[in-house]
mmCIF file of C-alpha atoms and ligand atoms in Angstrom:
data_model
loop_
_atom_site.group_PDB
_atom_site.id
_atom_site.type_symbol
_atom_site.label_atom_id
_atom_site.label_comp_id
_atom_site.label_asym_id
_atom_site.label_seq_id
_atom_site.Cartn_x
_atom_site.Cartn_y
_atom_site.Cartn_z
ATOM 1 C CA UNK A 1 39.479 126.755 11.245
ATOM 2 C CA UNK A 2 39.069 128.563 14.858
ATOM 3 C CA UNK A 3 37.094 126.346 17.178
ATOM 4 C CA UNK A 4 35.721 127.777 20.879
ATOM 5 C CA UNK A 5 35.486 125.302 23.027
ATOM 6 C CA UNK A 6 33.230 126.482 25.959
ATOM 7 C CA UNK A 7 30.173 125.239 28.479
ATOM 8 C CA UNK A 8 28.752 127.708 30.847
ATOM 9 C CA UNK A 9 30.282 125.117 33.649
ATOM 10 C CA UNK A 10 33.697 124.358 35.483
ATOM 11 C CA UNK A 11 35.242 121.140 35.615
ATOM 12 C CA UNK A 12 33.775 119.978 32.068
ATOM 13 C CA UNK A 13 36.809 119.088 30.619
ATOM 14 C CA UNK A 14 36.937 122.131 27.965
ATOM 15 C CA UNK A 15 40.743 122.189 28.884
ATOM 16 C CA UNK A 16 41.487 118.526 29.003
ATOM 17 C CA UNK A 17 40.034 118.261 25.282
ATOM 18 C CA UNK A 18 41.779 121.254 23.977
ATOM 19 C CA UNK A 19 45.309 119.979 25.418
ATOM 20 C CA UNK A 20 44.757 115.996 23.721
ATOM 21 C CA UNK A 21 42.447 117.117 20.934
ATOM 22 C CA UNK A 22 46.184 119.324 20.007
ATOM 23 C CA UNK A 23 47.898 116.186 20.779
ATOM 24 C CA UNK A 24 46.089 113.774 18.506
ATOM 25 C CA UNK A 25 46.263 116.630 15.335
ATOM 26 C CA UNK A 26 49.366 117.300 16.142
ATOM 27 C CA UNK A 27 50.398 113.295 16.140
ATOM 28 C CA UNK A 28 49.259 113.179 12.390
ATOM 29 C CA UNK A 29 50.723 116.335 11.165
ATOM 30 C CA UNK A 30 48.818 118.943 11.593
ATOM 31 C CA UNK A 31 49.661 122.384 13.283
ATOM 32 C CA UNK A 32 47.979 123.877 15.955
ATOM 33 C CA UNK A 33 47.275 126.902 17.333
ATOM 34 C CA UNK A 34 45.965 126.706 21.340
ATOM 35 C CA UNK A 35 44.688 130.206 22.600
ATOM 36 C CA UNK A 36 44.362 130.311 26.607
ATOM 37 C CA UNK A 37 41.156 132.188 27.383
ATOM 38 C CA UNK A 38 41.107 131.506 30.898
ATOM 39 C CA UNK A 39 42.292 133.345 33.556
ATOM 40 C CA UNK A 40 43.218 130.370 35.736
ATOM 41 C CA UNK A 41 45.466 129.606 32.992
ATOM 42 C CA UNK A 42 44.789 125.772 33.115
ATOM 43 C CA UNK A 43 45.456 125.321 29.181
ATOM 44 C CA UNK A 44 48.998 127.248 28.915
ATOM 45 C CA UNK A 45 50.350 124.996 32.499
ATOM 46 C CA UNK A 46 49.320 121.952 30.468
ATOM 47 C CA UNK A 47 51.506 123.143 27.480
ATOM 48 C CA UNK A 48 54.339 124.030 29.710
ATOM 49 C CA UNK A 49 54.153 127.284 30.992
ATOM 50 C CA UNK A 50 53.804 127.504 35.006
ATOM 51 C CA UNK A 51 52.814 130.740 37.137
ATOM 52 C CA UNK A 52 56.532 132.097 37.240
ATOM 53 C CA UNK A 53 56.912 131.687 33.648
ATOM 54 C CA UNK A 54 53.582 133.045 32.613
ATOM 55 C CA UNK A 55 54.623 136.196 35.156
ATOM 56 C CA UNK A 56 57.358 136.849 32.604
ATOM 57 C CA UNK A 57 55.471 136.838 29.326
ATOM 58 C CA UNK A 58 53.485 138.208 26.610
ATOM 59 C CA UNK A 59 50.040 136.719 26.691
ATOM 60 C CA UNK A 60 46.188 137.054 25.907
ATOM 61 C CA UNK A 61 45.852 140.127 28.341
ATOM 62 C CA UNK A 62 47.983 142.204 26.272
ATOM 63 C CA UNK A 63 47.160 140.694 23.228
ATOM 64 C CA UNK A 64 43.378 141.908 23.836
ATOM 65 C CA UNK A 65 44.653 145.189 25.024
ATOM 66 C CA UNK A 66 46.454 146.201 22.507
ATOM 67 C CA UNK A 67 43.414 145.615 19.909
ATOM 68 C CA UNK A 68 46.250 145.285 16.752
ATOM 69 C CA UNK A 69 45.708 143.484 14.201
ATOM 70 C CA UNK A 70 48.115 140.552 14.071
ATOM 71 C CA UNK A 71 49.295 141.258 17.698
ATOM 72 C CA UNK A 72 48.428 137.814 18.776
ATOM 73 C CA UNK A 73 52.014 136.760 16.867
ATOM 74 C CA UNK A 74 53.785 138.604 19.961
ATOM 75 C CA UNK A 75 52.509 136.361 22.378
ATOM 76 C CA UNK A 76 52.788 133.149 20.486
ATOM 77 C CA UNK A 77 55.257 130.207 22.567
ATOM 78 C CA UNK A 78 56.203 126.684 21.787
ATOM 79 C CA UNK A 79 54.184 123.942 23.376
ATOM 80 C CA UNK A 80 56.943 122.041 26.205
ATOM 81 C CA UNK A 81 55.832 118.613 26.012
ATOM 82 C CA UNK A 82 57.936 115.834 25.166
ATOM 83 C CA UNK A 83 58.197 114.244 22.647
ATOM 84 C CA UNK A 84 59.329 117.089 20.802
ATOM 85 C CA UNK A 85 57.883 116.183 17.729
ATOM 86 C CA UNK A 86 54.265 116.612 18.791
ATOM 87 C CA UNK A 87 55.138 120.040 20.424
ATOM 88 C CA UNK A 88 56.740 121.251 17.780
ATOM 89 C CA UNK A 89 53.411 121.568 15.815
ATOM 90 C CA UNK A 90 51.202 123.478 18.373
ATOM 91 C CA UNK A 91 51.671 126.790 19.854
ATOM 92 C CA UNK A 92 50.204 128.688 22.608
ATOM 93 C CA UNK A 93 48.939 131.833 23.289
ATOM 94 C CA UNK A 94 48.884 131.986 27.174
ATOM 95 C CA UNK A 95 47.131 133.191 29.887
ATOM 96 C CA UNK A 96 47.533 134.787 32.834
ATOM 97 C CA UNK A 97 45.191 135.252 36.259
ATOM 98 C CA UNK A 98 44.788 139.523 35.034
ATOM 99 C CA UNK A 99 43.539 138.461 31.811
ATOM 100 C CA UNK A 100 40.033 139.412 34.001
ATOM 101 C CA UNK A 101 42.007 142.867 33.741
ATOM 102 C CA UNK A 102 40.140 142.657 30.078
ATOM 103 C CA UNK A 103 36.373 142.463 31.376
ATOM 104 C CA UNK A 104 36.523 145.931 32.829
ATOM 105 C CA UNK A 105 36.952 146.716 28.792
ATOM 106 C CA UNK A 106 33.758 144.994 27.857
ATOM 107 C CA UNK A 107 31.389 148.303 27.863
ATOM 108 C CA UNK A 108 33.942 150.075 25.214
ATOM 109 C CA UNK A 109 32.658 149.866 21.795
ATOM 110 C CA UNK A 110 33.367 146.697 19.599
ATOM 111 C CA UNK A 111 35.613 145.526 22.439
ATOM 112 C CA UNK A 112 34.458 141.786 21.932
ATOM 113 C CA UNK A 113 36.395 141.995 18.183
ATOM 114 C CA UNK A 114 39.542 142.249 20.019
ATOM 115 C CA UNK A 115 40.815 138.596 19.879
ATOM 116 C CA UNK A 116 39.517 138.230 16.501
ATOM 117 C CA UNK A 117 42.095 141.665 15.228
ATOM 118 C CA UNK A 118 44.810 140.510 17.115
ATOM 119 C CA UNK A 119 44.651 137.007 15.667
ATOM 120 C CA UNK A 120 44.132 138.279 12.088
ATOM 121 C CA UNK A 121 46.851 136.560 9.735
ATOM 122 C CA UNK A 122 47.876 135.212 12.589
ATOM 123 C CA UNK A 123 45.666 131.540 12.792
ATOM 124 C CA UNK A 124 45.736 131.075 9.184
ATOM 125 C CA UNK A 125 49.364 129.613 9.540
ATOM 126 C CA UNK A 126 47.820 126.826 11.347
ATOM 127 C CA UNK A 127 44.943 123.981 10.047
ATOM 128 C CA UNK A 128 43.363 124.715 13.648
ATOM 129 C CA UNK A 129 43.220 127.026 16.080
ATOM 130 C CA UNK A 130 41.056 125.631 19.877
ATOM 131 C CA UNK A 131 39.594 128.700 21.325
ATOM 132 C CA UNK A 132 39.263 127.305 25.483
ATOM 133 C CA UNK A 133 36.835 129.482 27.034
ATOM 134 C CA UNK A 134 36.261 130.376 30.827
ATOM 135 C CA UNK A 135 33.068 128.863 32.604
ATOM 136 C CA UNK A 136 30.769 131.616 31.959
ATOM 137 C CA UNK A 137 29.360 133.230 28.931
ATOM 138 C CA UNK A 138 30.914 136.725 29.974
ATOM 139 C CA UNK A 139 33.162 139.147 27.818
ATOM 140 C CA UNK A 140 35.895 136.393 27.845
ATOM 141 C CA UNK A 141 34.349 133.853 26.313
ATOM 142 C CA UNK A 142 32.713 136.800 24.165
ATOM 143 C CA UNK A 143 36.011 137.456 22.945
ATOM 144 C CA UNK A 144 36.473 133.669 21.864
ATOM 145 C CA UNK A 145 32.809 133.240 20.490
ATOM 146 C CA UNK A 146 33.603 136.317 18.427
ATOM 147 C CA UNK A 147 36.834 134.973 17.244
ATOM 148 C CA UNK A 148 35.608 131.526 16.085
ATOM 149 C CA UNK A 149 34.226 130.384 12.946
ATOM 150 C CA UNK A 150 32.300 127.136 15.156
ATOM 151 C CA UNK A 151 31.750 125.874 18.507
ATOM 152 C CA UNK A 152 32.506 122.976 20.435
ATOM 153 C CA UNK A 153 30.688 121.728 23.409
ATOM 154 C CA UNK A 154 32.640 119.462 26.361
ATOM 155 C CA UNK A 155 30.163 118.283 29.190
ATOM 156 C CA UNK A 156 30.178 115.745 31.753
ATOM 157 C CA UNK A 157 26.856 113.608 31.444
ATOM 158 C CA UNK A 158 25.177 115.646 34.333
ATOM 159 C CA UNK A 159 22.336 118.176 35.145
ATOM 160 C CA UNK A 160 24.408 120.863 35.671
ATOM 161 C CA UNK A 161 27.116 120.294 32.678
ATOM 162 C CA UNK A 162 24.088 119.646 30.249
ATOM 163 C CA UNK A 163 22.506 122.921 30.891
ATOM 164 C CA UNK A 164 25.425 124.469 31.150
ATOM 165 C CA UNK A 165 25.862 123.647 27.241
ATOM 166 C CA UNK A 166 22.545 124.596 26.262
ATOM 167 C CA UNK A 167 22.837 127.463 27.892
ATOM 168 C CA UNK A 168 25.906 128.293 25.626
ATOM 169 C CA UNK A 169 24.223 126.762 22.627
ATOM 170 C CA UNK A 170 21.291 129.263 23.227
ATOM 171 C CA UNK A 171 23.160 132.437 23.819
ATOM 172 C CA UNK A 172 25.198 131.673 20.294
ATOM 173 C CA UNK A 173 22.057 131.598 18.411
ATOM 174 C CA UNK A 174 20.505 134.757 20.549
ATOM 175 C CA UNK A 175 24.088 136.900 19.759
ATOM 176 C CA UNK A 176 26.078 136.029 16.997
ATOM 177 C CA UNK A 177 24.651 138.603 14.814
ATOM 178 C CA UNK A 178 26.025 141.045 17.605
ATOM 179 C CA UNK A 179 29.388 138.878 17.982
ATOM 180 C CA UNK A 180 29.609 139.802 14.093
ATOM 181 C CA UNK A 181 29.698 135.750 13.238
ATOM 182 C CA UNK A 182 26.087 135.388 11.878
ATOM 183 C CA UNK A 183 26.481 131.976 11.175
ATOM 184 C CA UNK A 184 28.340 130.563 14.219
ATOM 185 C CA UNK A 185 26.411 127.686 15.992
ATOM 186 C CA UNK A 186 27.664 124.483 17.730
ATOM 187 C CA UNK A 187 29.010 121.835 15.636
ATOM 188 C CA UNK A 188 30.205 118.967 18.074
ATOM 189 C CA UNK A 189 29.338 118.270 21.556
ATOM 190 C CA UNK A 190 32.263 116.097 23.388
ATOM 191 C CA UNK A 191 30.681 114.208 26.428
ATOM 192 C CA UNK A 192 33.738 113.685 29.090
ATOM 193 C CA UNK A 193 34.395 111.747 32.170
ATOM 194 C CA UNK A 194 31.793 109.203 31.208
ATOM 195 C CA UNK A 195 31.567 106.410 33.850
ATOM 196 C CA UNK A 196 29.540 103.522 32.415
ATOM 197 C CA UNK A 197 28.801 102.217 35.821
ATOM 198 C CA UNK A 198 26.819 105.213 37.126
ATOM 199 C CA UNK A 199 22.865 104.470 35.560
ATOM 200 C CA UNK A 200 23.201 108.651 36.059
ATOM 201 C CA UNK A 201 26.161 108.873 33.454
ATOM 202 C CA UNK A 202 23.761 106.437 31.079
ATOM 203 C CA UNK A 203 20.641 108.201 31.905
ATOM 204 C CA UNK A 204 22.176 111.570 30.792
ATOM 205 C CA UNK A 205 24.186 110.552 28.233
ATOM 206 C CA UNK A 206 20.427 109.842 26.480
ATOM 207 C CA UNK A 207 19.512 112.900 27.441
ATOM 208 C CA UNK A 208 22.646 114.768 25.663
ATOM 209 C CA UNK A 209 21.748 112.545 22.544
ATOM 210 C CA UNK A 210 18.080 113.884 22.768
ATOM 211 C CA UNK A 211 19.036 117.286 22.684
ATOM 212 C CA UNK A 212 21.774 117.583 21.063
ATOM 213 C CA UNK A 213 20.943 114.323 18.438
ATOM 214 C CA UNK A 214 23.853 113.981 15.726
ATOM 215 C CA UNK A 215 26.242 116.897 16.712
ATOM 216 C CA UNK A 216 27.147 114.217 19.107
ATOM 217 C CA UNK A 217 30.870 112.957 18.713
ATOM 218 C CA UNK A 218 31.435 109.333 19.779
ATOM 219 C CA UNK A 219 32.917 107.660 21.425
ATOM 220 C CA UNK A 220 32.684 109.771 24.749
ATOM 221 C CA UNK A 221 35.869 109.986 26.970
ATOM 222 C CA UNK A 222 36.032 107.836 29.811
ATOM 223 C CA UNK A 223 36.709 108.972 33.563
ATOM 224 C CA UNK A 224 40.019 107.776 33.826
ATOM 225 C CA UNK A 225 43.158 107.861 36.418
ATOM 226 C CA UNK A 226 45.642 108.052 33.576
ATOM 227 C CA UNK A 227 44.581 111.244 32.024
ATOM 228 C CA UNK A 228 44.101 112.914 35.350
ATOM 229 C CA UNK A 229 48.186 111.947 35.702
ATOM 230 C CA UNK A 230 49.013 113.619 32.362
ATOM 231 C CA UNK A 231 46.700 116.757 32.983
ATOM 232 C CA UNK A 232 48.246 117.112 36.864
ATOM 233 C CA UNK A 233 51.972 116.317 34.779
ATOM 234 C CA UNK A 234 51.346 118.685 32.259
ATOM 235 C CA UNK A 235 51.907 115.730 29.421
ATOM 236 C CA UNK A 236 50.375 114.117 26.581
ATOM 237 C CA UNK A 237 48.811 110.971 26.930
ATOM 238 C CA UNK A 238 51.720 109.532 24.624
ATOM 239 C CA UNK A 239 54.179 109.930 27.115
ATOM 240 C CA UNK A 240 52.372 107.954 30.025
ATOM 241 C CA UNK A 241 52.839 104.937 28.476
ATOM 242 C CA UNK A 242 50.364 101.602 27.576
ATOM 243 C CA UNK A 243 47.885 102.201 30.189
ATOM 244 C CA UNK A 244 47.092 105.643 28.009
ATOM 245 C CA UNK A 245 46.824 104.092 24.912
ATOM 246 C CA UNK A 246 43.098 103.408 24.980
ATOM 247 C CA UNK A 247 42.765 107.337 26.036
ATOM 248 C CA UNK A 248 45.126 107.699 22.158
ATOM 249 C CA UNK A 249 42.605 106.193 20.349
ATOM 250 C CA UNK A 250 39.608 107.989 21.638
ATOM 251 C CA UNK A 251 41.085 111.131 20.979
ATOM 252 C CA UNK A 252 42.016 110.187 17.935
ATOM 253 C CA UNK A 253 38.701 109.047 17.045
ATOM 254 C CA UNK A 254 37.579 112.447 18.441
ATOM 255 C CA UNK A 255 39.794 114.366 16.140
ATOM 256 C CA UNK A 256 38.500 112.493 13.029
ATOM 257 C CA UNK A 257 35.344 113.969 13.774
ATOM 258 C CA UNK A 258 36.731 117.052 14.109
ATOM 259 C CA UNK A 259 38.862 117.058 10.912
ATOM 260 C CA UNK A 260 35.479 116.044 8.868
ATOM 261 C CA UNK A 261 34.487 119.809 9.943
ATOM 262 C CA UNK A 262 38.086 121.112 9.170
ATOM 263 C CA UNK A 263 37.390 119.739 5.604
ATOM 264 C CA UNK A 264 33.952 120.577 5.116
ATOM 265 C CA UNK A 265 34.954 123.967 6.386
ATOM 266 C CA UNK A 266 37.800 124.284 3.214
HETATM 267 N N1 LIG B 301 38.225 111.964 31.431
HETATM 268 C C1 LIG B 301 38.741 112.319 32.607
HETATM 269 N N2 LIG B 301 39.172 111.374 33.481
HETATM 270 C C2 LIG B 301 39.663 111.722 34.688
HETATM 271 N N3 LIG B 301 39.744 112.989 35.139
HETATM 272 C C3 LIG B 301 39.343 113.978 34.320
HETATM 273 C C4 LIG B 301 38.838 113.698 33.015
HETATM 274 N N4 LIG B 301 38.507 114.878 32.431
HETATM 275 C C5 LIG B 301 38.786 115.838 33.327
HETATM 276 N N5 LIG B 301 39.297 115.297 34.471
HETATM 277 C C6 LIG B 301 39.621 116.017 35.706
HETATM 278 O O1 LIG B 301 38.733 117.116 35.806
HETATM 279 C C7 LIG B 301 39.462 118.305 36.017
HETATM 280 C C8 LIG B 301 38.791 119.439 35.262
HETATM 281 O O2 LIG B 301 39.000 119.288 33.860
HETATM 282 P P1 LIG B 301 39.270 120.572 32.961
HETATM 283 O O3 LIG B 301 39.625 120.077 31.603
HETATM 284 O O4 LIG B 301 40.255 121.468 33.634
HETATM 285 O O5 LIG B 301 37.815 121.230 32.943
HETATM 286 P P2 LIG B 301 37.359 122.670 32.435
HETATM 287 O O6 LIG B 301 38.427 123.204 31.559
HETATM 288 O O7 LIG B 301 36.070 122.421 31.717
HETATM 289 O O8 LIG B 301 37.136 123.499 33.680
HETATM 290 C C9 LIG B 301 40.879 118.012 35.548
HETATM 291 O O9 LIG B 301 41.822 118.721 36.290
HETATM 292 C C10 LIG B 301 41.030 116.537 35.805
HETATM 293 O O10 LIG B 301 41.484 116.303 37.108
HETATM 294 MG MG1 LIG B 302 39.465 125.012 31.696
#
């Protein structure tokens, strides 16, 4: 199953749940596929792959370009983390900053299918493939929406992070007829850098439940120092040690309600 993961905001935490969403499926066996779709290539740093390495390699701007079907294979990489035996089961397709090369393409004819070609017979060797999209709803994340079979929300309980999300939400139902994915629409909604203390963070959180109701996944992932020192590492949350290990089980929690979809989807 190919999930986009996307809010018309920065700084949700679309990466951050991509990287330890592939962490916890990958902890209980399951292979995963982790497309960069951002041209601040957050995503493929936090698998490994810094600016002078992703200077050097194949990666979702050629992919795109070359419109082949399958051609996503040529850009696929190994995830670095340690342990190996988590990285060994997800792969990357990086990014780099001139993947914005590929919006200059987005007036050519059935351009947004390009993604979706190149990744043909490609993401059906993995049980998921996280689609993370770029802050805007722009040919970019066009590409992703067009290449996904559901969506994913990630928003911080805010004003700006909520309608961010609904503003994604709406444009799905508006265009996926034209993305040629008639029936894509949102199927979880991951509310991050909750902070129990703020009455804001409590008041919104209500307010995500009201709109969104049960596409809601609990529990919501806490602000926390400890994942901010794996994301700035580039590790998984397993390798920072016990004071992670509440951070483990939420994600793991969160990928049960993700693997519901994954076998409602089969
Ligand atoms: N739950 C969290 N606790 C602490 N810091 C977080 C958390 N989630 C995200 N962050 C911080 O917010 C920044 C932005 O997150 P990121 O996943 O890159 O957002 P997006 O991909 O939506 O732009 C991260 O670099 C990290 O510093
Ligand atoms: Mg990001």
């Amino acid at each position: 199953m190919r999930i986009a993961v996307a809010n018309n905001k920065g700084g949700a935490g679309k990466t951050t749940a991509i990287a330890h969403l592939a962490e916890a499926l990958a902890a209980r066996g399951r292979r995963v596929l982790a497309v960069d779709l951002d041209p601040q290539a957050n995503l493929s740093r936090r698998l490994g792959y810094g600016e002078a390495d992703l200077a050097e390699m194949v990666t979702a701007a050629e992919v795109v370009a070359a419109n082949q079907k399958g051609c996503a294979a040529d850009a696929l990489v190994g995830c670095r983390w340690a342990p190996a035996d988590l990285a060994e089961r997800i792969d990357l397709v990086p990014a780099r900053y001139d993947l914005e090369a590929r919006v200059a393409e987005a007036g050519q004819l059935g351009s947004h299918e390009r993604l979706d070609v190149a990744l043909t017979g490609v993401a059906e060797d993995y049980d998921v493939t996280l689609l993370d999209c770029p802050p805007s709803l722009g040919h970019l994340t066009q590409l992703g929406l067009a290449a996904a079979d559901t969506v994913v929300l990630v928003l911080r309980p805010e004003y700006d992070h909520l309608q961010g999300a609904i503003r994604v939400r709406d444009f799905v139902a508006a265009y996926r007829r034209h993305l040629g994915r008639p029936d894509l629409a949102v199927s979880g909604v991951i509310v991050n850098e909750h902070d129990r203390r703020r009455g804001l963070h409590a008041w919104h959180t209500d307010s995500v439940a009201d709109t969104f109701g049960d596409l809601v996944w609990s529990p919501p992932v806490p602000s926390r120092a400890v994942l901010a020192e794996a994301i700035d590492a580039a590790q998984p949350l397993r390798a920072r040690g016990a004071p992670a290990r509440p951070l483990v089980e939420i994600f793991s929690t969160l990928a049960d309600q993700l693997e519901v979809r994954l076998d409602a989807a089969v």
